[in-house]
Every structure is written in structure tokens, then in C-alpha cells.
Amino acid sequence: MITSEFPILQDSSNESGQGDMVSLSTVSVSELEDAGEPKGKRKRGRPGKQAATNKKPRKSPVETGQLGPPRGKRANGVAQLNGEGDPTTLFEVVRMGKSAMQSVVDDWIESYKQDRDVALLDVINFFIHCSGCKGTVRIEMFRNMQNSEIIRKMTEEFDEDSGDYPLTMPGPQWKKFRYNFCEFIGVLIRQCQYSIIYDEYMMDTVISLLTGLSDSQVRAFRHTSTLAAMKLMTALVNVALNLSINQDNTQRQYEAERNKMAGKRANEKLELLLEKRKELQENQDEIENMMNSIFKGIFVHRYRDAIAEIRAICIEEIGVWMKMYSDAFLNDSYLKYVGWTLHDRQGEVRLKCLKALQNLYTNRDLFPKLELFTNRFKDRIVSMTLDKEYDVAVEAIRLVTLILQGSEDALSNEDCENVYHLVYSAHRPVAVASGEFLHRKLFSRYDPQAEEALAKRRGRNSANGNLVRMLVLFFLESELHEHAAYLVDSLWESSQDLLKDWECMTELLLEDPVQGEEVLGDRHEGALIELMVCTIRQAAEAHPPVGRGTGKRVLTTKERKTQIDDKNKLTEHFIMALPMLLSKYQTDSEKVANLLQIPTFFDLDVYSAGRMEKHLDGLLKQMRIVVEKHTEPEVLEACSRTYSILCSEEHTIMNRVDIARSQLIDELVDRFNHSVEDLLQEGDEADDDDVYNVLSSLKRLTAFHNAHDLTRWDLFGNCYRLLRMGIEQGSMPEQIATQALQCSHYSILWQLVKVTEGPSKDDLIALRRVVKSFLAICQQCMSNVNTPVKEQAFMLLCDLLMIFSHQLTSGGRDSLLPLVFNPDTNLQNELLTFILDHVFIDQDDENQSMEGDEEDEANKIEALHKRRNLLAAFSKLIIYDIVDMCTAADIFKHYMKYYNDYGDIIKETLSKARQMDKILCAKTLILSLQQLFNELVQDQGPNLDRTSSHVSGIKELARRFALTFGLDQIKTREAVATLHKDGIEFAFKYQNPKGPEYPPLNLAFLEVLCEFSSKLLRQDKKTVHSYLEKFLTEHMMERREDVWLPLIAYRNSLLTGGDDDRMSVTSANSSSKASSIRSKKGRAPLQKKRIDEDSVDGSWMMRNDTLQTPGPLQTPQLTSTVLRENPRQAAEHIPEQDSSEAGSEPDYLHNPQMQMSWLGQQKLDEANRKDRGGMNYMAKARGAGVRPSVRGLMEDDAEPIFEDVMMSSRGQLEYMNEDDSMVIEDTMVIDLPPSRNRRERAELRPDFFDSAAIIEDESGFGMQMF
């Protein structure tokens, strides 16, 4: 019998108390009664509890040699596979899952009856193997060792190579194993519940083992044993529940028999019932003893385990116990564990808590027992509706809804308001759950029959009038959001009947209120129309609004049928109701704009099929009136879109609508032409009426030109005349200029569509002339005094340069080549100047440039949005190779300063630019740093304070740029080396006029260049260092003053890990365990071949003509500080440099022998210098004992070796033995492919109109920047 002092396996800290601990081999054993021999008056299958005092354990068959296991052969108590290879251990049987679990348990019970020690040993090994342990408990260990010793021994048998074990392994096989594992434990207890579990041996042994395993430091043991113990507890709770039910039944039978008259009372039956009740009570006590042992020995410790999965198991099972046996477990002593765990830091555990509570709150009979818990933890549950884990938030909302259903008084108004606003959440499951809560709170309290009777008395067709009013009121009072589409989508699943009651909505809008009804105000009518349009859209499209969900999913057959029925229903209703609604609200722009969206969801075939053309005429008449009365963009765009849909060629009503549209456009164009002529004739004397006539007509035509081809009315001519007059006279109103620009843009696009369909030479020439003149107009408008005009001109200019770029001829459209426009240098500089003047501005400058002294937050956000659009438009020109990449330097240099506003745009531009050309992008990055350095020198002079925030800012920007090169140094090798080359040349470009003993003026830039040294391969570091030595004199190498610290730091960054590359290769076999592990992962096979230094393909220096390092200003139109000459440097610069030094830029450009890889050339020069015996600083360093220190740096702080492009260490040694010439070459030569020039890149460029063609480069952003 398990007592309150049930033996729990102690850890090492408690092993001193071995006298109180019972091991597996010394646990007391009761006599096991044979199932076929009932004892005394006990009924079959329900043996009574025997006294265990002074009872000696009977020798097991193991000790007497009577070993007869039923499955397989056993060697030393360990199950083996039989001759046919069938699984014989419990673990194999359960893992395979081929046998029914009940038959498996029945076989084990038979084995237990024959030899319970061997059978229990099988169960013990089952739990050990299920934990992933390779060891096996043998009979000697079971007989002579204590539990703690057995577990310690099994811990040593674990496979250290893998942390996986069956419960955590992925795949359907192991998922099924987990199910079989739990089922085995449940079936085992169910089959043994009448006899074996009361024998004081099996359950004592199993519970003792699981308790010890659950206290292990090995996660696999704790996880597996906790799951087994919790499932064991669940099975015991089921047994206890059955015993409790049997006790109640027996008690009732006893009371009924005892209350009979003395003559009819059966005394023998009373005695049997008393004995049965006593027996059931003893069994109940023993089961409760077992459950207490599991709960106190395992659950209390493991529900707060460090592993979230283990905590989740405990909470999930205690929820099952409370629901299954609420009389025993549904009290505060057990509920407190669930309440405490609601604060768990892992969402998985919090989710289990909420689901466990949902199972309890679903049963309304349990609410009285949950009242205290609800009052104590209600605030926490309500706060979890805002949980960062969306799954947890959804379940929390559902739990709050269940609490609301059980008792409306349990939640305060504040609690409900916390859930209300979640209907506007962007996460749809959260919104739907909160919509269900809102439906229960607001709409469920109304009696449908009472509402229907009230509607009939008022003469209404629908009974949902009050509910619709309440919905409108809730929408208006939701001050946090104004998204009607989100509200409708949230309520769609729970309140669909109400939301589809369009007859009720139109009744409220069109008919006057009867006595007793409240009058809908203007705001209420506007809100109702907005909600009604959203319900129509939801029913017609059958998918959530934009921002909710990942996209349109495929509808099921039932959903598709519902969609078709809803669309027919709304079409038939609003075909008649919409003209009346437009007629009533034709003067209200907001309401009309919403109502004009309704025809876009019609099934237009209903007009002709139902002979409803008169209603179509009524709709067209009202739309014409709306166009004549309104000039608001949203109203005109809605009308234009509706006309476009009604004119679709697939519908029979197209001709009727086209006639009405043409009549409207004719009238608008005629009015516009006359008003333009009047305005041009009057010139400066034009009054406000003339301006208004032109502006109103132009707004209407621009809105229609967006969706309709109006080229036959030739609107471009008059728009061009207006723009030309505005430029010449400088007095054109701002709105007319912006509208004329937009209308001209639409006209050009429609002409391009026409030319693309069937190009002719005359059309191409005419369109080219139009585009060229309009581009010139836009360029001139960028100098306008009005900011909106300048921004509009800039955006249209960028869009047209994108459309009429070299991409226009892709896809076999070579005939459109005459339409390709490439911006010249002057235009590129003007675009860049506009960006610098209007985008990268401080907040104070922005406030001064806008009207008014103060701005609200909404205006600030809108202004920022405009600036982001401007920057994005120009960035597209860069990444599509329309403007030179060097212009991006002015954008990249603002990355840190304006990171919060434009960081994502600049980062994406940098990524796309690197995909185009890695080397040119690297040159642009170093150019942006040089620009910042020049600006700093202009402000502070050549003697910079290296500790100032400005210098630190440039270094931080360089560090961020270095991170963008990613981890694959092979792909970025050439680009990084080019970056260093340009940086070195810039640092030594201007000599100090005070003399050669003073540092060059830009020497401090080398400290910025240090940030990129870590991106060089080891062999390239030495090559770059050799190139640096070309600019150094012996005097420079020996200087150690503070002004020379940038040079010292840069040289040290190159010397670290770059002195002897052969060591990094040959040490691969014996350097460390990490290299051997790395070699296991497999690498691409490398073809070994000798590469002659003279045959190395050129790749870098061919690009020197693409981008120059900062020097004298070559393009005066460029207003930024990009390439401005430093005034101090210009004054001090000595131009007499007739003879260029070795390796200078003219040599690379004009010497045929220099047309090779810069790395290869530098290695060749180094070899020549060694042969000449010239002064070599590195040789001196080695002679002075520097080499060991450098080697130590390489070993301690070495970068990863990219072995997939290097020879193996063995191959390198063999190669060195074959040819002694390898002594000259200290670095590995890698054959890099030659770079393509600009023309080749243009020919191989993908179609950027196809979004699928834009792919991320693996070397772009291989790691996060922050």
C-alpha cells in the first residue's frame, strides 16, 4: 500500500536518508492472488485490501528459477527479438503500433501473472527506452541497486551526439508513437483496475520509478516520465470516478434495503452490500493514496519545470482531472495551479491553461465552483486578450465569452471595452473571436419574437431595425478606429443574418421614422451607408478585407454557392434601391462616394435578364447629376470606376452605357476647351470664375482619363498650353498646374498602350515628340515656387523615366526602341538635388516650410509619407539602372541619420544595387563615406578629433555598410578589395604641403576603412597590405605619433590573420575539433589546377572608369557635397605629379600588361620586389620577431576559412612539394570570372516589369544589420 510516506527517489543531496527510502528491490510485496481463485466472499475481480504488516515478500519466480516469459527469448532478463525479427520488447511493440493496444496489455498481464518481476522489468525498460536511452536495466540491477543508482547508471548510457528523443523527434511516426505511448498507459490501468493495481507491488514500483525519473536532470527522463505519470494519473482519476459512482450506487441500494419492512428485509443482502461498500471504500482510499503520491511527488514539482513542454503537459492533464472528476479536483486547492500558470512566460503553457479553463466554463453547472477563481483571476484573463501570442489571445477572448455566457455580472463595462476594440485587430482570428464576444454582448439579449412583433406594429418588413441601429451606434462610438470593413469582417461569422439584411438598412435610410423610432442623424446615416457597402463587398467577394489574411483562398463548393446566391440577392435589391439612394444623398459627397461603389459588386447580367433597363437608365441619370455637382476626387474617381465596369464588353448593357458616357465626356471636353481659351486670352486679367471653370472641368476629365481612353478628344494639347503659359508667366494656379500635369501623364500612357498594340512609324514619332516635350515641361516645373507642383512634376518625371527606359524594348518589343529615353547628366543632377532638398531635411526645416505655426500628428505623418514616396521613386531609378549608381552615394550617406524615416528604403536600395553590380556598389559605398569625410574636413579642418561624435558617426556608418556584405566572403571578395583600393587611394591623394614628414591630409580616413578589414579573405589582406606599402615611405612606417594612429590601426587590421596564409590551410588537419566537424558537413568538390599568375583574368581595374574617387568637381549642377573640392585641400594641393607611381590608375588603364586581376598584379609586384631585394617592411618585421605575434593573432582571432574554394591541406602540401615556386606565392590564387561591362549587363538584365524576376541575392543581406 502506498502511504503518505511514499518513497520518492532522492537526489544526491538527500541520499543520506537511505534508511527511509525504499528501492525497487526491497519494496514490500503482497501475495498475488490468482484470478481464478476468489478469496472469501470477495467477488471476482475485486479483491479486498490485505494487511501488509509483518508480511514477508514471497520469492519471485526469478529467484526460484521458474522463469517463463511469454514473448521472445530473454538473456539475463532482457527481451530479445525472436527468430523471425518481430519486436518483442514493449518499446518496440508500442513504437511499431502494429498490434491493438489492448492485446499488448493483455499479453503483459499474462506475463505479470507468471512472473511479475520480469514483467515489471519490461515496463521499467519500456520507460527507459521511451526516453531515448540506449541502456537497459538488467535483473541484477533491478535486484541489487536502488532507484537513484539505476537512474544514474542509465544517465551514463545516453547518446551524447543527439539531443533528440522519441517525444521530441519530428515526423508522423513519432507523433503516432506519442499517441500509442499515452494509450498504452491508459489501457494498462483500465485492464488492471480490478486486481493488479491493488497488489501493493506494481503501482508502487511504477510510481516510484516515475517519481525518480521526473526528478532527473536529464530532460528526456523528466519529459517522458512526467508525461507517463500524468497519463497514469488521468487513468487513476477515471478509476476513482468509477469507484465513487459504484459507492454511491451501493449506498443507495443499502439504504433502500434497510428501509424496507423487517419482514421483507434480506439480511444477507445487507451484509453483502456492507462488505462491498467497505471493499470499495478501501479501494477508493488506496487509489487516492496513489493519486496523492503522483500529485505531490511529480505534479507539484514539474508544473513549474524549466521546460515549457513539461509544464504544458501538467496543466493540460490537471484540466482533464477537474473536468472528469469535478467533485474531487474542482476546488481552489487545484485551481490555484492553473491560475498561477496563467502568468507563464511561454505562450504554449498559457494556451494550455486557457483551453483547460474553457472545458470547465463550458459546463454551466460548474460555475458556482468557479466563482471564487473567476473573481481572483478575471483581470488576468481579460488582460490576456492582448497577449503577444495571437493563439493565446484568441483563446483568452473565447474564455471571456464563455464567462459572459455564464454570468453577465462577472464582467464589468471596462472588461468588455477591452475586448470590444479588438474587432479592429489586423489579425483575423483575434478579430473574429472578439466579434463573437460583441455579438453575445450586444445582440443576444434581444428576443427575436418580440422584435418581430414590434416591427409589424411599426409597419417594417424587417425585425432587425434596433440591432442595426445599435451596430451603427457602436461603430460611431469606437473612437479608436474607423475601419468599417474590419468591423463587418469580425462580425461576419457570428452575425451574418443581421449584416445581410439589406432591406432593413435601406428602409432606415429611405423611409421616414414612425412613431417611437429615433431619427437617424447625418453621422448615423453616413455610418450606416459605409457599413452597408462593406457588407455588400464582403458578401460579393467572400474574402476578408485588405490587411487581414495572407490572400484569397480557394472557396469550397458550399461557399461558392453562398457567394453566388448573395450576389444575386444584393443585385436584385439594389438595382431598384440604388437610384433612390443616390437621388436622396446626391449633394453629400461622402455618402455618394460610398454608394457609387455598390454597382461594382453587381451581377450586371441581371439588368438584361430581368428586363430592368429602366433602372439602369435611372442609375446613369443620377451618376451624370453627381458628376455635374461634385469636383471632389473621391466622388469623381468612384463615378469613373463605375462607368468603366458598366462599359465592360462582356455585358449586353455596354452599348447603352457607352452612349451615356460619350455624351458626358463630350460635354465636359467642350466646356473645358472653351474655358481654356477664355483663360489664355485674358491672361493675367483672368478672374476667379475663369480659373474655377478650367479647374472644375479639368478635375472631372482627369478623373475619367485615369480609367478611360480619352485620346480621341486630344486633352494633351490644351494641358500643355496651360503648363507652358504657367512657366512663361509664372502665374498659373497651383491646382490647375497639378491637374494638367496628371492629365497629360494619363494621356501619354494611353497613347503608349495604343502604340504597343499596333506600332506604326508615325505614331512612334508623334509619341516620342509628346514625351520629350512633357519631360522638358516636368523638368522646368521642378523649379516652381509651389511645393505641390514641384513634387507632382518630380513624381511624374520619375515614373515616365521608368516606363520609357531600356526595359520598354524587352519581351520582343524592339520596335519601341525610338521611345526609350535615357536621362542626361544634367537631369540626373536635378533629380538628385531635388531629393537632397526635399527629402533629407530636418523637422525644423519642414515646419518652417509648411503653413501655420503648429502641425498636428496626422499632418506630420502625411508629410513623411510624401517624402518617402519621393525617395522611393528616385531609388527605383537607381536599382533599375536608369540613373548612374554613383548618385546613390548621396542617399547611402544618410542611412544612419535618417534611419527611422527612410532606413528600410535605403537598405532595400542598397540590396538591389549590389545585385546589379557588386563592385560598382562597393565603390558607391566608399564614395558616400568619402563625401561625409570631406564634409567633416571642410567644417573642422584636416586635424580631426578622432574621438568626436562626427568621426564616430562615420565609423558607425562604415560598420553598418560592412555588415551588409554578409558572411559569404567569396562572393564579395572582389568588391571588398576594390573598396579598400579606393579608400587607400583617397587617403593618400593629397600630400601635406608642410612636407613629407607630415601625414597626408586624408590619412584619418584609414580609420574608417578599418571597419571593412574583417570582410577581406586572409590571402587578400596581405595583398591589400602590399598595395598600401606602395604609398608608404620608410619614414611613414616608423612614425608612431597620434596623427599617424589611423595608418597604424589600418595596417594592424590587415596584418591580423594575413601574414602567412599557408598556415591557415595546412593546419586544417590538426588545428581543432571544429575544423573536423566542419569537414563532415560536406563541401563542393574543387578541381585542383595550377594557375599561372600571368594568366589571371582582369576584373577590377577595368571598372575604374565607372566611378572615380572624390576629386575636383566635374559636374557643377550637382549641388550636394558629394564631389566638391575641399577648399583647404585645393589651396594646399600640389598638382605637379607628372610621373605616376607603380600601380597608379593611369598604369592600369593604359598599360596592356596591367590588364589582369588587381590581386594577381599585386602578388606579381610583391614577388618582383622580393627578387630585387628591396626594402620590405614585412621582412623587417619577421626579422624583429613580429611574425610569431602575428601568428598568435591569427590563431586566437581568426576568421572562418571558406574551405569550399580552397584546396584541402593534404592537396596543398602535395602541390607545394611538386613545385618549389610555391614559396614565392604565400596566398591562394582563385580564378575569378571577368566582370561584365555596362552594355553586357544591360543585355543580360531580366525583365524588371516581372516581379518574379527580382530575386534576393544570397550575398546581399546574409545577416541582420541590427
PDB file of C-alpha atoms in Angstrom, residues 1140 1144-1151:
ATOM      1  CA  SER A1140      52.748  58.239 -61.682  1.00  0.00           C
ATOM      2  CA  SER A1144      48.613  54.004 -60.151  1.00  0.00           C
ATOM      3  CA  GLU A1145      45.422  54.489 -62.118  1.00  0.00           C
ATOM      4  CA  PRO A1146      46.999  55.505 -65.495  1.00  0.00           C
ATOM      5  CA  ASP A1147      49.102  52.360 -65.446  1.00  0.00           C
ATOM      6  CA  TYR A1148      46.024  50.187 -65.052  1.00  0.00           C
ATOM      7  CA  LEU A1149      44.142  51.996 -67.752  1.00  0.00           C
ATOM      8  CA  HIS A1150      46.823  52.235 -70.463  1.00  0.00           C
ATOM      9  CA  ASN A1151      49.407  49.520 -69.816  1.00  0.00           C
TER      10      ASN A1151
END
